[in-house]
């Protein structure tokens, strides 16, 4: 964007362009992040071999019903949130040894939460 404005002859700094772009976007609130994680979890539970963007299709694509994710969050907003969502420090020493180090904090919190909310009975059957 900065380069495009410079080519048009406008005298703007990179910081001015970034500040203007930031002001154009709505702030991201906690419940929206939870919604994004919920949609990712839904994708894990109902995967398909095509693109993630198929969940926002206006017509049915394979086993994915039309407008599935679009009811909860627009595709562009989901993409921007996922681009900027980080749960761990990139300079962490565990990055070399733990393949799941980027999502480990989220997984640990989910495991604690599920353990606190669900008591496994002594006999559990899967059909």
mmCIF file of C-alpha atoms in Angstrom, residues 3-51:
data_model
loop_
_atom_site.group_PDB
_atom_site.id
_atom_site.type_symbol
_atom_site.label_atom_id
_atom_site.label_comp_id
_atom_site.label_asym_id
_atom_site.label_seq_id
_atom_site.Cartn_x
_atom_site.Cartn_y
_atom_site.Cartn_z
ATOM 1 C CA UNK A 3 4.587 1.664 -2.455
ATOM 2 C CA UNK A 4 1.342 2.229 -4.379
ATOM 3 C CA UNK A 5 0.818 5.642 -2.772
ATOM 4 C CA UNK A 6 4.449 6.604 -3.405
ATOM 5 C CA UNK A 7 4.024 5.677 -7.083
ATOM 6 C CA UNK A 8 0.946 7.917 -7.250
ATOM 7 C CA UNK A 9 3.114 10.831 -6.131
ATOM 8 C CA UNK A 10 1.769 11.089 -2.599
ATOM 9 C CA UNK A 11 4.331 11.940 0.060
ATOM 10 C CA UNK A 12 3.420 9.578 2.909
ATOM 11 C CA UNK A 13 5.496 7.607 5.357
ATOM 12 C CA UNK A 14 5.144 3.909 5.953
ATOM 13 C CA UNK A 15 3.998 4.588 9.536
ATOM 14 C CA UNK A 16 1.186 6.849 8.306
ATOM 15 C CA UNK A 17 -0.050 4.167 5.937
ATOM 16 C CA UNK A 18 0.049 1.488 8.646
ATOM 17 C CA UNK A 19 -1.746 3.731 11.130
ATOM 18 C CA UNK A 20 -4.495 4.470 8.596
ATOM 19 C CA UNK A 21 -4.891 0.754 7.852
ATOM 20 C CA UNK A 22 -5.124 -0.101 11.559
ATOM 21 C CA UNK A 23 -7.875 2.491 12.070
ATOM 22 C CA UNK A 24 -9.929 0.924 9.269
ATOM 23 C CA UNK A 25 -10.282 -2.393 11.124
ATOM 24 C CA UNK A 26 -12.548 -3.068 14.054
ATOM 25 C CA UNK A 27 -10.817 -4.062 17.296
ATOM 26 C CA UNK A 28 -10.728 -7.804 17.943
ATOM 27 C CA UNK A 29 -12.586 -8.792 21.095
ATOM 28 C CA UNK A 30 -12.227 -11.972 23.122
ATOM 29 C CA UNK A 31 -15.511 -13.536 22.043
ATOM 30 C CA UNK A 32 -14.488 -13.197 18.370
ATOM 31 C CA UNK A 33 -11.254 -15.102 19.035
ATOM 32 C CA UNK A 34 -13.254 -17.817 20.807
ATOM 33 C CA UNK A 35 -15.554 -17.953 17.780
ATOM 34 C CA UNK A 36 -12.538 -18.404 15.445
ATOM 35 C CA UNK A 37 -11.135 -21.206 17.583
ATOM 36 C CA UNK A 38 -14.577 -22.812 17.669
ATOM 37 C CA UNK A 39 -14.762 -22.746 13.873
ATOM 38 C CA UNK A 40 -11.299 -24.295 13.620
ATOM 39 C CA UNK A 41 -12.416 -27.006 16.041
ATOM 40 C CA UNK A 42 -15.515 -27.605 13.898
ATOM 41 C CA UNK A 43 -13.262 -27.994 10.866
ATOM 42 C CA UNK A 44 -11.172 -30.555 12.729
ATOM 43 C CA UNK A 45 -14.301 -32.531 13.604
ATOM 44 C CA UNK A 46 -15.671 -32.354 10.049
ATOM 45 C CA UNK A 47 -12.647 -32.184 7.741
ATOM 46 C CA UNK A 48 -12.680 -32.252 3.972
ATOM 47 C CA UNK A 49 -9.877 -32.366 1.455
ATOM 48 C CA UNK A 50 -10.643 -29.034 -0.190
ATOM 49 C CA UNK A 51 -9.898 -25.479 0.911
#
